[in-house]
Tab-separated table of C-alpha atoms in Angstrom:
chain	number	residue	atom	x	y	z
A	1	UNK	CA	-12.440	65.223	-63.061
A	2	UNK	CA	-10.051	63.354	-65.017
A	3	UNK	CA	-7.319	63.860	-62.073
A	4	UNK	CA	-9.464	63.402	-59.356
A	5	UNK	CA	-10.619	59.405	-61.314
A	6	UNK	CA	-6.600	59.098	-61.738
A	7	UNK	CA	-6.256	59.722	-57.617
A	8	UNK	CA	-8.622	57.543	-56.868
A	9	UNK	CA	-6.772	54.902	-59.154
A	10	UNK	CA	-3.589	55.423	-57.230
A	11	UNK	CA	-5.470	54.995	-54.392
A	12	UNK	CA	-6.875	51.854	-55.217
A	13	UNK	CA	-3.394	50.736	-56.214
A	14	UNK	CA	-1.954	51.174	-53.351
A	15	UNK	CA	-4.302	49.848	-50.782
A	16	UNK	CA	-4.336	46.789	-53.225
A	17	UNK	CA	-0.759	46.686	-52.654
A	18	UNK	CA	-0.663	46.909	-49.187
A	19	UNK	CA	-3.868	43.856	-48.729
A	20	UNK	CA	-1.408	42.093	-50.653
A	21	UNK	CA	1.779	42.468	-49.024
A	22	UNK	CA	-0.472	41.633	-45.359
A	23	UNK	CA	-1.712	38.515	-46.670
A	24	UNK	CA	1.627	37.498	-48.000
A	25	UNK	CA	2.963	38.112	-44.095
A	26	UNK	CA	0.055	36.016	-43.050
A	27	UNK	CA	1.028	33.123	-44.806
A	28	UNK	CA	4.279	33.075	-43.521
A	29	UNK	CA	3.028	33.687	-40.373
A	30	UNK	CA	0.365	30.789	-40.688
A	31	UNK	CA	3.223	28.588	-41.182
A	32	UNK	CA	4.385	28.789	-37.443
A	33	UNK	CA	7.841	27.004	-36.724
A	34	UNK	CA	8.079	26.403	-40.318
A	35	UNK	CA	7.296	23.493	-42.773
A	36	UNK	CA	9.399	20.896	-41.853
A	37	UNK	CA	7.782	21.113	-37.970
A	38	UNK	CA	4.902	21.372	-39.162
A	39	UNK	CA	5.423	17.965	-41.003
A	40	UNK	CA	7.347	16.557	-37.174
A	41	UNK	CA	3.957	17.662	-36.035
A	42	UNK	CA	1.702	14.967	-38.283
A	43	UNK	CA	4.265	12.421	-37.874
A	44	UNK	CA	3.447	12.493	-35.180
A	45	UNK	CA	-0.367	12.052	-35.355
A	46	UNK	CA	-0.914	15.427	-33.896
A	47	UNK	CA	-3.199	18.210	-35.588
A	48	UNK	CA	-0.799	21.908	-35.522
A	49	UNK	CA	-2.573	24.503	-33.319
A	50	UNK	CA	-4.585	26.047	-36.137
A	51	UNK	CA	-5.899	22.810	-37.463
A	52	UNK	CA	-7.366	21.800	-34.034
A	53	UNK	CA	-9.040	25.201	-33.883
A	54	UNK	CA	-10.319	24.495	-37.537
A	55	UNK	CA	-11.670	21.027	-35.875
A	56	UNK	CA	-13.410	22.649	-33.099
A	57	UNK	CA	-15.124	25.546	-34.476
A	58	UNK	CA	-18.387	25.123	-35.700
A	59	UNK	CA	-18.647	24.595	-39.864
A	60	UNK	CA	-19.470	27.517	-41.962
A	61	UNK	CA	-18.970	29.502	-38.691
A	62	UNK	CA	-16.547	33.204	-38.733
A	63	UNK	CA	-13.085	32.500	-36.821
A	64	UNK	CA	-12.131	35.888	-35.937
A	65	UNK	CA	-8.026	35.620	-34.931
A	66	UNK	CA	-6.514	37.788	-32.608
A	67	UNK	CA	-3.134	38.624	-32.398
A	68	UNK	CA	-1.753	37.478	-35.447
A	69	UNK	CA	0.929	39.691	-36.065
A	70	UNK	CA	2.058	40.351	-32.237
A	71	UNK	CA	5.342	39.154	-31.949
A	72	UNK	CA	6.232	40.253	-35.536
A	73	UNK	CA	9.647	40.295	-36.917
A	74	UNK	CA	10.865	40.811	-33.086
A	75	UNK	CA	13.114	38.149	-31.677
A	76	UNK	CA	14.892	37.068	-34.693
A	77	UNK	CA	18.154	36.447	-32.567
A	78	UNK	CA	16.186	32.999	-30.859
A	79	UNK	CA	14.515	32.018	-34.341
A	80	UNK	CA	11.594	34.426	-34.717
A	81	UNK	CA	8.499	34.256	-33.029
A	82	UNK	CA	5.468	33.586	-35.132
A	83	UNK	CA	2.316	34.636	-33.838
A	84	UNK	CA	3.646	35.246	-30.226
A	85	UNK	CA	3.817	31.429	-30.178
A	86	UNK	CA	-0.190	31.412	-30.001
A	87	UNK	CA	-3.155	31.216	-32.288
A	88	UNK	CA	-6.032	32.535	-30.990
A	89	UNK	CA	-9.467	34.335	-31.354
A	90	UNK	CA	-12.933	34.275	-30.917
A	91	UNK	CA	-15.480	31.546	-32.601
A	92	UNK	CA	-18.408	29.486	-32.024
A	93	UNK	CA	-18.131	26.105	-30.676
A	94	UNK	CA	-21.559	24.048	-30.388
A	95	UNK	CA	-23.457	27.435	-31.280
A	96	UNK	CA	-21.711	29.091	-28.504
A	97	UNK	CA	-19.406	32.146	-28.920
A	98	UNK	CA	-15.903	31.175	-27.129
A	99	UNK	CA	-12.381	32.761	-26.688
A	100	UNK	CA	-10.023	29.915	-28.155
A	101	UNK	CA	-6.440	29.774	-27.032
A	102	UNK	CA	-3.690	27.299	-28.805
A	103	UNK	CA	-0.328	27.113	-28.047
A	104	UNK	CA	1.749	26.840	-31.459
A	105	UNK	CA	3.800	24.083	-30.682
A	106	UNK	CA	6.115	24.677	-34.050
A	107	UNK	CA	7.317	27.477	-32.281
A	108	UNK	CA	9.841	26.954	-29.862
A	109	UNK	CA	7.692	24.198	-28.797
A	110	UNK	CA	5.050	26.263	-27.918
A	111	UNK	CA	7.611	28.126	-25.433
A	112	UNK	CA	6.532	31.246	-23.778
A	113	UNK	CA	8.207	34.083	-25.092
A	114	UNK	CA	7.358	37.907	-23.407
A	115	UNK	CA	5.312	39.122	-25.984
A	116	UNK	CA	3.309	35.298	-25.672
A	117	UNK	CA	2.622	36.945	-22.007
A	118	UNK	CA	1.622	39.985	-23.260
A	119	UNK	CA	-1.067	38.539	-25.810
A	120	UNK	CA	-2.194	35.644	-23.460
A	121	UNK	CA	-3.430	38.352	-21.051
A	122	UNK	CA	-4.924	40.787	-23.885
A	123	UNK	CA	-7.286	37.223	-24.633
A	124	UNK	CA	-7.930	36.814	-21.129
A	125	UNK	CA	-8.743	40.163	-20.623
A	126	UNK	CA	-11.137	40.289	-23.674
A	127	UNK	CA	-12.936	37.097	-22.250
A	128	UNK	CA	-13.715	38.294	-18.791
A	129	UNK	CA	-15.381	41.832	-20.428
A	130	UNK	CA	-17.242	39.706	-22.628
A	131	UNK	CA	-17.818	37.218	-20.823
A	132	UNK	CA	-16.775	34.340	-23.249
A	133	UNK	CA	-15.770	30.277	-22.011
A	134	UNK	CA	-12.496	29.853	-22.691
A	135	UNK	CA	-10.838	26.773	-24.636
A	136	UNK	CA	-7.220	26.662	-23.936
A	137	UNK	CA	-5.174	23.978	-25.974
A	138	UNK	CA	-2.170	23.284	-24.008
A	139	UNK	CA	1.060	22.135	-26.042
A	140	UNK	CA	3.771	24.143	-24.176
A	141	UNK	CA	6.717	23.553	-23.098
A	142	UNK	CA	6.893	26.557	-20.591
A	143	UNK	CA	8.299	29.523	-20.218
A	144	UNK	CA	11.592	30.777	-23.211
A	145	UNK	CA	14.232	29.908	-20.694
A	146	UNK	CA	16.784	32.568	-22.179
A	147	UNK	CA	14.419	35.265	-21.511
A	148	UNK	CA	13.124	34.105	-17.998
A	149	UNK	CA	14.319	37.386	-16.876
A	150	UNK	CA	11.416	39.300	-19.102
A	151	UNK	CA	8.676	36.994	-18.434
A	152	UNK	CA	8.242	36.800	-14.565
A	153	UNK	CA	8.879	39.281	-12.619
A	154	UNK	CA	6.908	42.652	-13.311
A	155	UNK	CA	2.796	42.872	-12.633
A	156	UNK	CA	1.617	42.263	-16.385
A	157	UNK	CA	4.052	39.407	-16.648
A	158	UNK	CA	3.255	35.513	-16.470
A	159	UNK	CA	2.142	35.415	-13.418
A	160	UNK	CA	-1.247	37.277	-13.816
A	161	UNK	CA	-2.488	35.184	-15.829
A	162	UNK	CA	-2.901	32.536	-13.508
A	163	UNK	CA	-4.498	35.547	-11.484
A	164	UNK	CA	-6.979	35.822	-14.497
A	165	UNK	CA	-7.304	32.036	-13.708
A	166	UNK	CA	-8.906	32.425	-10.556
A	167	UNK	CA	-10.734	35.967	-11.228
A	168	UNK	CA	-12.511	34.144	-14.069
A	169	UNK	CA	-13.912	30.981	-11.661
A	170	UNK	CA	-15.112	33.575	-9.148
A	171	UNK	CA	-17.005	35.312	-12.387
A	172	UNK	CA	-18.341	31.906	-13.502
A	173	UNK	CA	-16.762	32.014	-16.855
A	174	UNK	CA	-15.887	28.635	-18.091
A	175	UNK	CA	-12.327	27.621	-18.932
A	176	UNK	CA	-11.493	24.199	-20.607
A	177	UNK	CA	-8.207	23.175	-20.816
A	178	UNK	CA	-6.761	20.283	-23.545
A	179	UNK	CA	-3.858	19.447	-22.326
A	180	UNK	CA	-2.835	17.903	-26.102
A	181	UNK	CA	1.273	17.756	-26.389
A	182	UNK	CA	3.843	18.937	-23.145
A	183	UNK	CA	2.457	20.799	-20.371
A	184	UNK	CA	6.103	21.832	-18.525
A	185	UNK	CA	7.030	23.977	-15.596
A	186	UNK	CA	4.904	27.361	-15.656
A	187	UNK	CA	2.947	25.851	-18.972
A	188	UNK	CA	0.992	23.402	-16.427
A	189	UNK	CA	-0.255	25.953	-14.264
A	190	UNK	CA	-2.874	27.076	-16.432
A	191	UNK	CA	-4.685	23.734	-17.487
A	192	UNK	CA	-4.343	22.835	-13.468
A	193	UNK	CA	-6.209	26.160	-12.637
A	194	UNK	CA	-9.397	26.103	-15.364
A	195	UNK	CA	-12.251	24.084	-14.547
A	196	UNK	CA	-11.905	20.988	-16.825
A	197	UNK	CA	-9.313	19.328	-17.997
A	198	UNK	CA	-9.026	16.921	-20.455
A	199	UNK	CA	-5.615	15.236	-21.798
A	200	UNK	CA	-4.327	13.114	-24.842
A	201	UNK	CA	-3.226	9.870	-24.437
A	202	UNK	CA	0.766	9.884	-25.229
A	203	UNK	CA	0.816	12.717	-26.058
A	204	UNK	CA	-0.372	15.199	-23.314
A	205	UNK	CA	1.776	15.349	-20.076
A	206	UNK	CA	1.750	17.558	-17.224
A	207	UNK	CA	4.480	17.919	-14.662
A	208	UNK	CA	6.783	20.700	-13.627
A	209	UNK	CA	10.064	18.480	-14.400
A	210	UNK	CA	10.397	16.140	-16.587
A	211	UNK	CA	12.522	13.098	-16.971
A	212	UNK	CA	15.592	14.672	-17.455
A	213	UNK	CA	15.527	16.639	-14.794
A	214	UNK	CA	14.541	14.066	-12.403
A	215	UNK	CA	17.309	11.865	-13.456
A	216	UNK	CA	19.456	14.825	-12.885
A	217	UNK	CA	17.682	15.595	-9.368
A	218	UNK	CA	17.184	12.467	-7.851
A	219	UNK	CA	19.052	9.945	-10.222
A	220	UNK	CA	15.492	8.383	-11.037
A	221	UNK	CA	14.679	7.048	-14.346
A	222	UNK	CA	11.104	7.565	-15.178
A	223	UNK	CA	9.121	8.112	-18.986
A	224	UNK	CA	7.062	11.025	-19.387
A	225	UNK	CA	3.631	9.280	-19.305
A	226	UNK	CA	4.306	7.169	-15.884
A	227	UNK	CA	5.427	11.161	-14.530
A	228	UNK	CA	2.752	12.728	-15.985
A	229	UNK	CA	0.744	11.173	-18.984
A	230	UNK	CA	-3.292	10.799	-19.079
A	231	UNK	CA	-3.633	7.775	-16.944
A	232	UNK	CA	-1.356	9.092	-14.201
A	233	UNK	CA	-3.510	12.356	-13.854
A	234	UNK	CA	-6.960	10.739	-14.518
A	235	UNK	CA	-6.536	7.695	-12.349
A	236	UNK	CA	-4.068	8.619	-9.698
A	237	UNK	CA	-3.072	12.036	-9.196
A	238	UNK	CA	-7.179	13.471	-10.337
A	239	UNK	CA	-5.423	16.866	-11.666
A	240	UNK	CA	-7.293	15.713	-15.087
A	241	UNK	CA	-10.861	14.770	-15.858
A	242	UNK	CA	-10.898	12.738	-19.203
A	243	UNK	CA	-8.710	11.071	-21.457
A	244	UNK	CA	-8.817	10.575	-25.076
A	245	UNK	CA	-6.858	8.299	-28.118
A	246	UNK	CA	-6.383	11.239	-30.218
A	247	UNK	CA	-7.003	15.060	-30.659
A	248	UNK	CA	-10.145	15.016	-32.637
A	249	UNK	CA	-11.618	12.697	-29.910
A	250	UNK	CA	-10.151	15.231	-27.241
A	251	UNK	CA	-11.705	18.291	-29.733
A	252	UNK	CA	-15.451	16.054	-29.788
A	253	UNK	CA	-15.315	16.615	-25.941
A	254	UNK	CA	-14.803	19.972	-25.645
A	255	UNK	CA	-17.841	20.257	-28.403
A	256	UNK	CA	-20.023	18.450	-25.651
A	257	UNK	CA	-18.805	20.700	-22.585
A	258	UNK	CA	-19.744	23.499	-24.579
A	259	UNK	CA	-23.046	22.175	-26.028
A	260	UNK	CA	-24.272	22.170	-22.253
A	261	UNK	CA	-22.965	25.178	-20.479
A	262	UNK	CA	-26.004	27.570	-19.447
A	263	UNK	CA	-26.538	30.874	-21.123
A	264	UNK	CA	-26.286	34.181	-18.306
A	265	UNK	CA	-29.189	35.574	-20.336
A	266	UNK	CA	-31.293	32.233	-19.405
A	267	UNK	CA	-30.318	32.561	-15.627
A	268	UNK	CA	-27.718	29.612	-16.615
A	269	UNK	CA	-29.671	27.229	-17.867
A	270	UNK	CA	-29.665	25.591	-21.488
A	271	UNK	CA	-32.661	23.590	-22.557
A	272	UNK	CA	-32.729	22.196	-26.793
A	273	UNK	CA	-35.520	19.560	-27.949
A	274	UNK	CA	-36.453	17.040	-25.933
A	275	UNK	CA	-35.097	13.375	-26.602
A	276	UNK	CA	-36.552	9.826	-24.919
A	277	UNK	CA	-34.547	8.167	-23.125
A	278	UNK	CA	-33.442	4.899	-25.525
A	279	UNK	CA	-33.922	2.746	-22.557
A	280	UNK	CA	-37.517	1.777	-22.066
A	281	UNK	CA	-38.816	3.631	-18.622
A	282	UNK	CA	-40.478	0.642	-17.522
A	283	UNK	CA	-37.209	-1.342	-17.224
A	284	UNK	CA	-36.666	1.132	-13.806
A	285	UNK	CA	-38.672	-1.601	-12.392
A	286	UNK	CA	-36.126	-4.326	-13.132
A	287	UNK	CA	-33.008	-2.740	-12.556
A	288	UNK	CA	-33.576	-1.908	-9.065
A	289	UNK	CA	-33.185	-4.840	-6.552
A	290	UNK	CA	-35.669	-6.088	-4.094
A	291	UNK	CA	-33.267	-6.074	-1.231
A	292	UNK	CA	-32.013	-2.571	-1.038
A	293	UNK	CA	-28.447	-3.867	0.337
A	294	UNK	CA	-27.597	-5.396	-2.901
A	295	UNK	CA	-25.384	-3.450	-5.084
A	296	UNK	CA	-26.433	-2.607	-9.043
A	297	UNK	CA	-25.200	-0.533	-11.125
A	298	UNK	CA	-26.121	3.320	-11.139
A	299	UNK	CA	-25.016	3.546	-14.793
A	300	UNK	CA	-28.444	1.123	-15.525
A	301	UNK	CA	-30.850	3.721	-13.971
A	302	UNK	CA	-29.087	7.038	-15.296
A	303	UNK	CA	-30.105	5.346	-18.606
A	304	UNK	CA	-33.615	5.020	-18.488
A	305	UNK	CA	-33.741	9.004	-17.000
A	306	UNK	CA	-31.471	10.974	-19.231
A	307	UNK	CA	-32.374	11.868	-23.246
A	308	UNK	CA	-30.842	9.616	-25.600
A	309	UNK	CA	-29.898	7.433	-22.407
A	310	UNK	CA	-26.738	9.501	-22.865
A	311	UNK	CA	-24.079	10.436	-20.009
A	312	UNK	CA	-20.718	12.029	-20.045
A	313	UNK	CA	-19.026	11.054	-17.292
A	314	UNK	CA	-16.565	13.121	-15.609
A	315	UNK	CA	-13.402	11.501	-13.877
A	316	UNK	CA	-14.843	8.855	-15.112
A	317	UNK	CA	-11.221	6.496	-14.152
A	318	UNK	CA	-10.922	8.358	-10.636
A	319	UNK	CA	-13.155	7.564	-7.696
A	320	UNK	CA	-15.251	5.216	-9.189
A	321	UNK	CA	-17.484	4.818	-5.971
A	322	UNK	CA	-19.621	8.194	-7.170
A	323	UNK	CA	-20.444	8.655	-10.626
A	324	UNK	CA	-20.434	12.394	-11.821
A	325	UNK	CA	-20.955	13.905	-15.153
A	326	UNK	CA	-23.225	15.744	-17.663
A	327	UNK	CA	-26.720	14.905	-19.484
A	328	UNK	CA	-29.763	16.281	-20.632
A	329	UNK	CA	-33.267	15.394	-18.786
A	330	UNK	CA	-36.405	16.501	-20.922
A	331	UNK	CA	-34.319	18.473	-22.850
A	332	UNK	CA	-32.184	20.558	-20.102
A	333	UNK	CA	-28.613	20.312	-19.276
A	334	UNK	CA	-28.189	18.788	-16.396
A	335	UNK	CA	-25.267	17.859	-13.846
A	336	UNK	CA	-25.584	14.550	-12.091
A	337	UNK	CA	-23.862	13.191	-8.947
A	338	UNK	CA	-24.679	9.547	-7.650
A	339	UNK	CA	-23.454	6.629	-5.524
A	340	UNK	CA	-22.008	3.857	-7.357
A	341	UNK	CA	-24.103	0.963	-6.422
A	342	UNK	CA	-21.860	-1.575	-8.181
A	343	UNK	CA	-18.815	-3.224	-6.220
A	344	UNK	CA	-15.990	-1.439	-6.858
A	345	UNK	CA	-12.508	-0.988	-5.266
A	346	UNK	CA	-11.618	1.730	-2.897
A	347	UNK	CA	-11.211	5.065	-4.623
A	348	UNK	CA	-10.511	8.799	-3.766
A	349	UNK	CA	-13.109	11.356	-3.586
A	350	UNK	CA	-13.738	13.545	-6.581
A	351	UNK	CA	-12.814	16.826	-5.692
A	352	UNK	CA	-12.341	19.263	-8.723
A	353	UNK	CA	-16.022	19.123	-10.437
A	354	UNK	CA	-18.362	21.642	-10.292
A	355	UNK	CA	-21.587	21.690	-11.685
């Protein structure tokens, strides 16, 4: 008895042992790139990858990371990979169970090393069995150059998961892309492929070349936000949908998208408590004009109809002649498309929403 109670105290030991030397791994892990880019990071006025997923999951809610230790101890000739390069897993965002993906931008930049390939499609791949919306938070700055060679050409490379892209939209799973640092080269396929995209002012770009190239190329001189900052993409080129001042405004969004996306169980649709509208009904009366030919604005009646008058607008800087955008009507989630009765310049047609 007395050796069998001594076993079971090595045992103990040991396992103790070995929790301890995994969370000591962790922590280094945790620390991506390394302290002092972490601190480049908040200098900046950015949030690291793990903070922003620590802003955008619900509170008091289980984070369950995936992946932490791919990549480990393996490329120590380019620096060490921490984490692949990504922190991800599966949490709930507005009550709603989600597959969050966030490139590690103290790591090479958030570069794309092979085994970043490798765990990017293990994620996807979990999402579409499961059926989860994906949140991808883009800070990349594409593909680990030296090691092109391992990334792109073979079936389970880079490529599929742009594949994944598209088999997800024909599956109707949702994928929302925050486009919240440098988007470069084979990193900007992915925001450009999921169904909304939203972008950081000053921060987020998106462009397959960036200035230094173009200089090289064409002998142009050009900043990164005229070539491919939040304004260009959400007022001229429409590849984006919304802009915001910082991250946590950007991370608020996503919280909205999410709070409204229909449940498969509930034949997609998504109905909470019932709000009035803030704007008394009876002022319908008023803000519609006599003369139907007159122009007012569509904003006006939206408010007396939706809960909480509230609207989200989507593309909200891009084709302002139609108004799109999100809202609840006695208590269901709604999508709403209308003609902008105001005067407004000529825009483009929105193309990319869907609701």
């Amino acid at each position: 008895m007395e050796h069998q109670q001594l076993e079971i105290n090595k045992n103990e030991d040991q396992m103790r042992l070995m929790v301890s030397a995994m969370k000591q791994r962790l922590a280094v892990i945790e620390l991506g790139g390394g302290k002092k880019n972490l601190e480049k990071v908040k200098q900046r006025g950015k949030l690291n990858a793990r903070e922003r997923i620590q802003y955008l999951v619900d509170q008091d809610s289980p984070f369950t990371e995936i992946g932490a230790f791919a990549a480990y101890e393996m490329y120590a000739e380019h620096g060490g990979c921490a984490a692949a390069g990504t922190v991800a897993g599966i949490g709930y965002v507005s009550g709603r169970q989600c597959m969050i993906v966030a490139n590690d931008m103290t790591v090479k930049a958030g570069a794309w090393f092979p085994m970043t390939g490798k765990k990017n499609l293990r994620l996807q791949e979990i999402a579409m069995e499961n059926r989860l919306p994906v949140i991808y938070l883009v800070d990349s700055a594409g593909v680990y150059l030296p090691m092109q060679d391992e990334i792109f050409p073979d079936k389970e490379h880079f490529g599929r998961i742009f594949r994944n892209n598209a088999r997800m939209s024909a599956m109707g799973i949702t994928q929302i892309a925050a486009v919240m640092g440098s988007c470069v080269a084979g990193g900007a396929y992915l925001p450009i492929m999921s169904d909304e995209v939203l972008m950081v002012e000053g921060n987020g770009s998106i462009f397959l070349a960036g200035p230094y190239l173009v200089k090289a190329a064409i002998g142009e001189d050009v900043d990164a936000e005229t070539l491919g900052g939040a304004v260009t993409h959400t007022e001229i080129s429409g590849i984006a949908d919304y802009k915001f001042k910082t991250d946590e405004e950007c991370l608020d969004h996503i919280k909205k998208i999410v709070s409204k996306l229909g449940k498969p169980e509930d034949a997609g649709f998504d109905r909470i408590k019932p709000v009035a509208p803030t704007k008394p009904a009876a002022d319908i009366y008023s803000v519609l004009p006599r003369d139907g030919s007159k122009p007012y604005d569509m904003k006006d009646l939206i408010a007396q109809l939706t809960d909480g008058s509230e609207f989200d607008q989507y593309k909200e800087d891009y084709g302002k002649s139609i108004l799109c955008g999100y809202a609840r009507i006695d208590g269901w989630a709604v999508g709403i498309v209308a003609n902008q009765r105001k005067i407004v310049k000529a825009a483009k047609v929105k193309c990319r929403w869907v609701v």
